[in-house]
GROMACS .gro file of C-alpha atoms in nm:
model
  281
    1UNK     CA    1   0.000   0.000   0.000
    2UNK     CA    2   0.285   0.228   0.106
    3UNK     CA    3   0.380   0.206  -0.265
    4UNK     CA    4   0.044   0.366  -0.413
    5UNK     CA    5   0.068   0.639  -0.125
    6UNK     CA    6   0.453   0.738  -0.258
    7UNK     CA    7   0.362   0.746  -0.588
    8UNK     CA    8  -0.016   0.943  -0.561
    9UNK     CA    9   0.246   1.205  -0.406
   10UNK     CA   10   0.475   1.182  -0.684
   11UNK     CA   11   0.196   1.208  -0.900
   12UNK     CA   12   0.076   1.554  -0.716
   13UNK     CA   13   0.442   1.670  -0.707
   14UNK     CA   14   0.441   1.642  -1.073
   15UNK     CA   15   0.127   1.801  -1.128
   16UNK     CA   16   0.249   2.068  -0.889
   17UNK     CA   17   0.589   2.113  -1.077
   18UNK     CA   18   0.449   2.137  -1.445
   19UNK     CA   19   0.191   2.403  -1.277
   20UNK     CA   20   0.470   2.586  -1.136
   21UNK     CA   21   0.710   2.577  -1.447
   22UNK     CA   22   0.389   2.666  -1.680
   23UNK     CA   23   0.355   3.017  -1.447
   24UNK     CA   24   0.726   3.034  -1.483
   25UNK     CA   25   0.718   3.041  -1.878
   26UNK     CA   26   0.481   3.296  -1.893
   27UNK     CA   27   0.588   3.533  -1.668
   28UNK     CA   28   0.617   3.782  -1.955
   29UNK     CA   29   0.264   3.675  -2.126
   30UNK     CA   30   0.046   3.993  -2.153
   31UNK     CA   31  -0.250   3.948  -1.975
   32UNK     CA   32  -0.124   3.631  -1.826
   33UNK     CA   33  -0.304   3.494  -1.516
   34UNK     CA   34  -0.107   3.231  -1.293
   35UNK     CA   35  -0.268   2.937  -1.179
   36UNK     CA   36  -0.240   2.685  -0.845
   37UNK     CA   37  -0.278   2.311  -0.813
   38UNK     CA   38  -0.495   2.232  -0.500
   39UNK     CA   39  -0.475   1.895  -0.371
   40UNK     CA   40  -0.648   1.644  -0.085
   41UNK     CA   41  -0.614   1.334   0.082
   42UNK     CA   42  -0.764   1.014   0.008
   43UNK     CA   43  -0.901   0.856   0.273
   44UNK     CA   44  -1.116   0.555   0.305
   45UNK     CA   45  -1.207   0.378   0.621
   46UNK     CA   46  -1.459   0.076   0.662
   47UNK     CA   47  -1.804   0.138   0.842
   48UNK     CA   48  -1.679  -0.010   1.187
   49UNK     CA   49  -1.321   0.191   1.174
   50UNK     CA   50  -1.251   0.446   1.351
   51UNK     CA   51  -1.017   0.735   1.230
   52UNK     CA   52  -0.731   0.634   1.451
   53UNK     CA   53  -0.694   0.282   1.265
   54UNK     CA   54  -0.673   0.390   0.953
   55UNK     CA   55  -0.327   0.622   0.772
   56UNK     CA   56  -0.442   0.727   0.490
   57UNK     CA   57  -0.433   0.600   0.118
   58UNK     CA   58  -0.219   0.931  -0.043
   59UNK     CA   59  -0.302   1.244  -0.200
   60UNK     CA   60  -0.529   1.352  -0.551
   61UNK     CA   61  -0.494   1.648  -0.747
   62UNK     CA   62  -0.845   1.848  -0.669
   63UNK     CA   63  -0.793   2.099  -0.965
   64UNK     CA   64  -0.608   2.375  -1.124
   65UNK     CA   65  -0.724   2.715  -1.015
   66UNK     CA   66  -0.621   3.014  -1.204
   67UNK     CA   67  -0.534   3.324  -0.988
   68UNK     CA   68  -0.754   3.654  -1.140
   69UNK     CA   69  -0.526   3.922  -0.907
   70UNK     CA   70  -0.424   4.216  -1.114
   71UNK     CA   71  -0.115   4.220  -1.318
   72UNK     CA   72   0.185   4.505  -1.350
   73UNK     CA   73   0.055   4.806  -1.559
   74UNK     CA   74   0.303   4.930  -1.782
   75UNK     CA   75   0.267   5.222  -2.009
   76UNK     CA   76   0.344   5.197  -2.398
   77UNK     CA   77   0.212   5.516  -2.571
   78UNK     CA   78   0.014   5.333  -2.812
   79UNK     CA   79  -0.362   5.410  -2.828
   80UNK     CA   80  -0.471   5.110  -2.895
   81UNK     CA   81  -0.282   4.915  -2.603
   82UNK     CA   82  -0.561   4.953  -2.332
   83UNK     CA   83  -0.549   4.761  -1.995
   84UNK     CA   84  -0.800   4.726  -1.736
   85UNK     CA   85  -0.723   4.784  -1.332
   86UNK     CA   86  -1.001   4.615  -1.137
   87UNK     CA   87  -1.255   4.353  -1.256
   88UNK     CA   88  -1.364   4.272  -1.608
   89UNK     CA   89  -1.251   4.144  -1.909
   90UNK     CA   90  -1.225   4.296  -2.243
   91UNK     CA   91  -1.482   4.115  -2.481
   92UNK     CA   92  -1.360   3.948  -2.800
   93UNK     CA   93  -1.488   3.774  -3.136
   94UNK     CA   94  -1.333   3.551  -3.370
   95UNK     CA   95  -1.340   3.612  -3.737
   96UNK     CA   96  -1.645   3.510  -3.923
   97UNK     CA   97  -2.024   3.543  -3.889
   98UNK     CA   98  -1.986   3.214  -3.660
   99UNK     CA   99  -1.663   3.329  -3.434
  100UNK     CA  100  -1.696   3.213  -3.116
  101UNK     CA  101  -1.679   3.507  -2.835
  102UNK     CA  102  -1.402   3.479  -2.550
  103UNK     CA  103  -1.269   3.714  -2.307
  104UNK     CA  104  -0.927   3.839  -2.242
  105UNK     CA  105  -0.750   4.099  -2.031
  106UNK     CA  106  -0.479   4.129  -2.296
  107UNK     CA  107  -0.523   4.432  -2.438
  108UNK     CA  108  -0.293   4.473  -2.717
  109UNK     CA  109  -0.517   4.652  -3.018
  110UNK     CA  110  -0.448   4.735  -3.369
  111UNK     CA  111  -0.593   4.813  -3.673
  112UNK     CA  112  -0.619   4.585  -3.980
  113UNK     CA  113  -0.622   4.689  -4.366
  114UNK     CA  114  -0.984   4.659  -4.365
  115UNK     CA  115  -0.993   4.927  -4.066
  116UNK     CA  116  -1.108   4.598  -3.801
  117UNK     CA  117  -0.960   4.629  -3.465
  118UNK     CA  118  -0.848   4.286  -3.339
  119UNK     CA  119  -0.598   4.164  -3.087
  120UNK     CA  120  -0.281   3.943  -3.080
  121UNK     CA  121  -0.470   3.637  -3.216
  122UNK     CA  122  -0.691   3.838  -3.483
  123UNK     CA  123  -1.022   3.785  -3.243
  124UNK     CA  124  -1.223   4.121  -3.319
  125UNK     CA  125  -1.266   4.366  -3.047
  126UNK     CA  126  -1.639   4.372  -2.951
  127UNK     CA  127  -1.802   4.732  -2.863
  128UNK     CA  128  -2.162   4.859  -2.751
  129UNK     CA  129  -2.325   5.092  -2.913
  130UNK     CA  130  -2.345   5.467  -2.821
  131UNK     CA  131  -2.535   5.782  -2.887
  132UNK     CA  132  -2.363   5.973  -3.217
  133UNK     CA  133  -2.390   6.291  -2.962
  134UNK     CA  134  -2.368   6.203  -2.629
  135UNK     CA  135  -2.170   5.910  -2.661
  136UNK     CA  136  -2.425   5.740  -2.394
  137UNK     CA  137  -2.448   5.380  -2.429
  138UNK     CA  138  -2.748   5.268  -2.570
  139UNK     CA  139  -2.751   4.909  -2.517
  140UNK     CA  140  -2.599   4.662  -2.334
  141UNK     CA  141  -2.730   4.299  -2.403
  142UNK     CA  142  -2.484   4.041  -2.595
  143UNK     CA  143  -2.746   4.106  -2.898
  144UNK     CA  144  -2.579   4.469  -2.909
  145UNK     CA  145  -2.230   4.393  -2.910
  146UNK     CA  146  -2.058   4.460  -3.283
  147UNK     CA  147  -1.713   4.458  -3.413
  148UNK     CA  148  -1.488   4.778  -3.378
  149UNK     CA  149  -1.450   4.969  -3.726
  150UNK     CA  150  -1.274   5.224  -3.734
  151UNK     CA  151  -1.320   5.452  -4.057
  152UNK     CA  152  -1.043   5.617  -4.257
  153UNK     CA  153  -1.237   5.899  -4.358
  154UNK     CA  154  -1.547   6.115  -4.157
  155UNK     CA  155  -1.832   5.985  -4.239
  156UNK     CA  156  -2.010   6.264  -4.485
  157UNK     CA  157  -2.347   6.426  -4.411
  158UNK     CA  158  -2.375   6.488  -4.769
  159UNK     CA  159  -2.220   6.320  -5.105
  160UNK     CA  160  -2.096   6.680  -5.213
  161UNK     CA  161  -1.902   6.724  -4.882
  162UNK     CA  162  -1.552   6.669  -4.902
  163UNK     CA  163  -1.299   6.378  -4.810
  164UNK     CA  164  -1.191   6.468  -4.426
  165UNK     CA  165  -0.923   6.235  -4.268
  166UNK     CA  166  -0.899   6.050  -3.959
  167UNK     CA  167  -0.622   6.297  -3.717
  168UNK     CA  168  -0.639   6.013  -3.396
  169UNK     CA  169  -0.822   5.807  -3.195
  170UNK     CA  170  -0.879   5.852  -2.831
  171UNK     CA  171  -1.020   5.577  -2.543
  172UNK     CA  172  -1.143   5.689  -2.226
  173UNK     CA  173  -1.156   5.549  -1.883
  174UNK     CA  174  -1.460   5.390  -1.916
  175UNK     CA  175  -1.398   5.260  -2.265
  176UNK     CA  176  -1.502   5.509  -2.467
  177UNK     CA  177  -1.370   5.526  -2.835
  178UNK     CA  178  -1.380   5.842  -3.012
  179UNK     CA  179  -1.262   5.978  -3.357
  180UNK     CA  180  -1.075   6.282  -3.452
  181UNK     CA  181  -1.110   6.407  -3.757
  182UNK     CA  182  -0.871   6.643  -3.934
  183UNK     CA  183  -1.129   6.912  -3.917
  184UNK     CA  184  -1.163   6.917  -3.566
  185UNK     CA  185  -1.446   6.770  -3.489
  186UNK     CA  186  -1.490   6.398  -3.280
  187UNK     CA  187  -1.707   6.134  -3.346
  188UNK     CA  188  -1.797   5.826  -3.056
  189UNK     CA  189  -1.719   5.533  -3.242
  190UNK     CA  190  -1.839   5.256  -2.946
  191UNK     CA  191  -1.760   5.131  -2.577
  192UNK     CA  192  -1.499   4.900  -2.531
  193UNK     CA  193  -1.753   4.621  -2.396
  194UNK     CA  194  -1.630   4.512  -2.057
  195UNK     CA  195  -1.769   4.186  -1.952
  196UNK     CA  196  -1.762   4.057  -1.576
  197UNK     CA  197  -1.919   3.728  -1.406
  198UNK     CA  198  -2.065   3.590  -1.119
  199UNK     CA  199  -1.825   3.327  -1.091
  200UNK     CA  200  -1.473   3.432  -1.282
  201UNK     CA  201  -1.280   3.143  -1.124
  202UNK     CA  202  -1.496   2.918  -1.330
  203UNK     CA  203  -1.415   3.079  -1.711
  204UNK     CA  204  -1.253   2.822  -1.936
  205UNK     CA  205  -0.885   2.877  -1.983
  206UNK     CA  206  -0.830   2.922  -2.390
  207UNK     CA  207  -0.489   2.980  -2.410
  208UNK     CA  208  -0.348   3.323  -2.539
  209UNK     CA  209  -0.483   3.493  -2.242
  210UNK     CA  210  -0.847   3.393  -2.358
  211UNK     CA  211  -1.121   3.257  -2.178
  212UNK     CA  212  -1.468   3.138  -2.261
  213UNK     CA  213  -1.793   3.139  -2.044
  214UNK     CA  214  -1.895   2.797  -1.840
  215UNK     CA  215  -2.233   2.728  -1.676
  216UNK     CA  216  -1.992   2.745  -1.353
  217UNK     CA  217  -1.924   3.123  -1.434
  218UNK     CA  218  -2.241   3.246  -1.588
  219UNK     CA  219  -2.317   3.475  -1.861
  220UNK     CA  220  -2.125   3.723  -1.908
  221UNK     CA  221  -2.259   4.070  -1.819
  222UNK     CA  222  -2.200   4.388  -2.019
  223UNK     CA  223  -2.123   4.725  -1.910
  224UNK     CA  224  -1.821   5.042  -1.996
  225UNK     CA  225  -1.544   5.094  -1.740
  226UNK     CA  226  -1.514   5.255  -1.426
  227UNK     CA  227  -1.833   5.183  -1.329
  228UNK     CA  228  -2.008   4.952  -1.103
  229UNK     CA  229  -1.816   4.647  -1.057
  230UNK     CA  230  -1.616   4.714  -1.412
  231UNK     CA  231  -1.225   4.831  -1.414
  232UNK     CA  232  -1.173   5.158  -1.518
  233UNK     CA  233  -0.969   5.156  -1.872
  234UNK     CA  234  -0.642   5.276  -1.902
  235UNK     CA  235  -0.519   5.338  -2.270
  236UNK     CA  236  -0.166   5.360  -2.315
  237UNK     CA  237  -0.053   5.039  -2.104
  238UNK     CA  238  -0.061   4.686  -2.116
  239UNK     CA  239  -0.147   4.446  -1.829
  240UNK     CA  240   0.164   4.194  -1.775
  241UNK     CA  241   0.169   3.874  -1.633
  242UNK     CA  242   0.069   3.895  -1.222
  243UNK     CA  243   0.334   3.618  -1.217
  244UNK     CA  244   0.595   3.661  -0.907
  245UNK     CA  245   0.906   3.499  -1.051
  246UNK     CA  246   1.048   3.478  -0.649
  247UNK     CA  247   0.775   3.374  -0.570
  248UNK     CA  248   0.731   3.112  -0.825
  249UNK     CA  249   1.101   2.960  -0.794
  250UNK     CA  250   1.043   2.911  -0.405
  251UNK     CA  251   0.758   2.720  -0.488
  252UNK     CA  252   0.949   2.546  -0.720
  253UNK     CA  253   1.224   2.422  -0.477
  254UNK     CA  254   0.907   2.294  -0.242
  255UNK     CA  255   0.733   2.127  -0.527
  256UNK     CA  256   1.109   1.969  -0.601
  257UNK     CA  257   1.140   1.852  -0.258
  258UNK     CA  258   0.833   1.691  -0.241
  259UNK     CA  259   0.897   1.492  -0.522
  260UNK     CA  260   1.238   1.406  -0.390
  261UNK     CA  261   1.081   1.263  -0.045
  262UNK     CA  262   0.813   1.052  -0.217
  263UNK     CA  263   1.096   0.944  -0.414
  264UNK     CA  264   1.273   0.853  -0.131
  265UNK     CA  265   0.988   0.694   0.080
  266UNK     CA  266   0.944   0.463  -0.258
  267UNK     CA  267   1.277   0.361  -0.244
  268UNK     CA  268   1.250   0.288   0.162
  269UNK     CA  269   0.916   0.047   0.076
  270UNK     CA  270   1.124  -0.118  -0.232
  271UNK     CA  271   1.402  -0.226   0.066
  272UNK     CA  272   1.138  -0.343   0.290
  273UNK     CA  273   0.998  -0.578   0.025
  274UNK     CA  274   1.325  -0.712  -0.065
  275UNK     CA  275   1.394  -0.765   0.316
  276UNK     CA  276   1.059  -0.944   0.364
  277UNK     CA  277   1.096  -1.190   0.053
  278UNK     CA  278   1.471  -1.265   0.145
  279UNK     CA  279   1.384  -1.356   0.505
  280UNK     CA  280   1.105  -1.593   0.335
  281UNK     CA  281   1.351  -1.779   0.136
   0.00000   0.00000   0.00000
């Protein structure tokens, strides 16, 4: 028995090593989020046993939980690079009229040829729509999120008006996106559609900093930043990995040492065996 106990603990060792060396690896991921094997015993006992008559039958891996605490901020100067401090995510679509929709808190933006704004994996940056004036959102439902466009040229009031060019583009703190046009004027092109959940800890990891909605987590709900329980947007900056690289190497030395021991008490059974069947012959 003292076999399947060692190696159930090499087992969670291992587990707790390749979580460890994946948080290691992506210590300079933007929008990275660092995750934590939890583990418990295995115990099983027969109805007349008491607790004191029975050791224990090892260790199982209960699951890998991903860490949501808030990354390093760093500024870049580039519009488009927007991070969030606080809760949310920002809401993406993949290409297509049947992309699926994820979530990331990577916020590196740019602008395709066909003026689309997509991120680091060519998912399209999802917006709500506002008031032309006011730049008020006027809806917030999943049904009123749209892809990010933005134009080259001002949109004309009139065919005889002439060509006016796009002069910058500006993002507020709670996610508005606004157009300036070489004439002076500005234009709200959308909110940045923030998305939080009831139950974050339960998203679906997607890789690339991506995650998808679970029954666990709940629909996602909509909303602009700085507001209620959404972030406030910063553009300029990136969110980097909230990776601790001390941190993360201590861990590692534990998570070594632990292997090492159930190593070790393998090796101690494996003598004890031989000692048993040599006495027997």
């Amino acid at each position: 028995m003292s076999f399947y106990i060692s190696l159930s603990g090499l087992k969670a060792a291992q587990t707790d090593l390749s979580t460890i060396a994946n948080n290691v690896a992506n210590v300079n991921s933007t929008g990275f989020k660092k995750s934590r094997a939890n583990f418990g015993d295995i115990f099983s006992a027969a109805p007349m046993q008491t607790t004191t008559q029975v050791s224990g039958q090892g260790t199982r891996t209960i699951g890998i939980q991903q860490q949501f605490t808030q990354g390093t901020v760093e500024s870049t100067d580039k519009t488009l690079d927007v991070a969030i401090t606080g809760e949310g995510f920002f809401t993406v679509k993949g290409a297509g009229t049947n992309g699926a929709v994820s979530y990331t808190r990577n916020g590196a933006f740019s602008i395709t040829e066909d003026r689309n704004v997509v991120d680091t994996t060519g998912a399209h940056l999802q917006v709500l729509p506002v008031d032309a004036t006011t730049g008020e959102i006027t809806g917030n439902a999943a049904s009123d999120l749209s892809d990010l466009v933005v134009p080259l040229l001002k949109p004309k009031a009139a065919p005889t008006d002439p060509d006016v060019q796009l002069s910058s583009l500006a993002v507020s703190e709670t996610g508005l996106i606004s157009a300036t046009w070489a004439d002076g004027t500005t234009t709200p092109l959308g909110n940045i559609a923030m998305a939080t959940f009831a139950s974050q800890d339960s998203l679906r990891q997607k890789g690339d900093a991506h995650w998808a909605a679970t029954l666990q987590s709940g629909d996602a709900q909509y909303g602009s930043g700085n507001q209620g329980s959404f972030g406030s947007v910063r553009s300029g900056s990136l969110e980097r990995s909230n990776v601790d690289i001390t941190e993360e190497l201590v861990a590692l030395i534990n998570a070594q040492r632990n292997f090492q021991a159930n190593a070790k008490a393998i090796e101690t059974a494996s003598n004890i065996t031989q000692t048993v069947v040599q006495i027997r012959t």
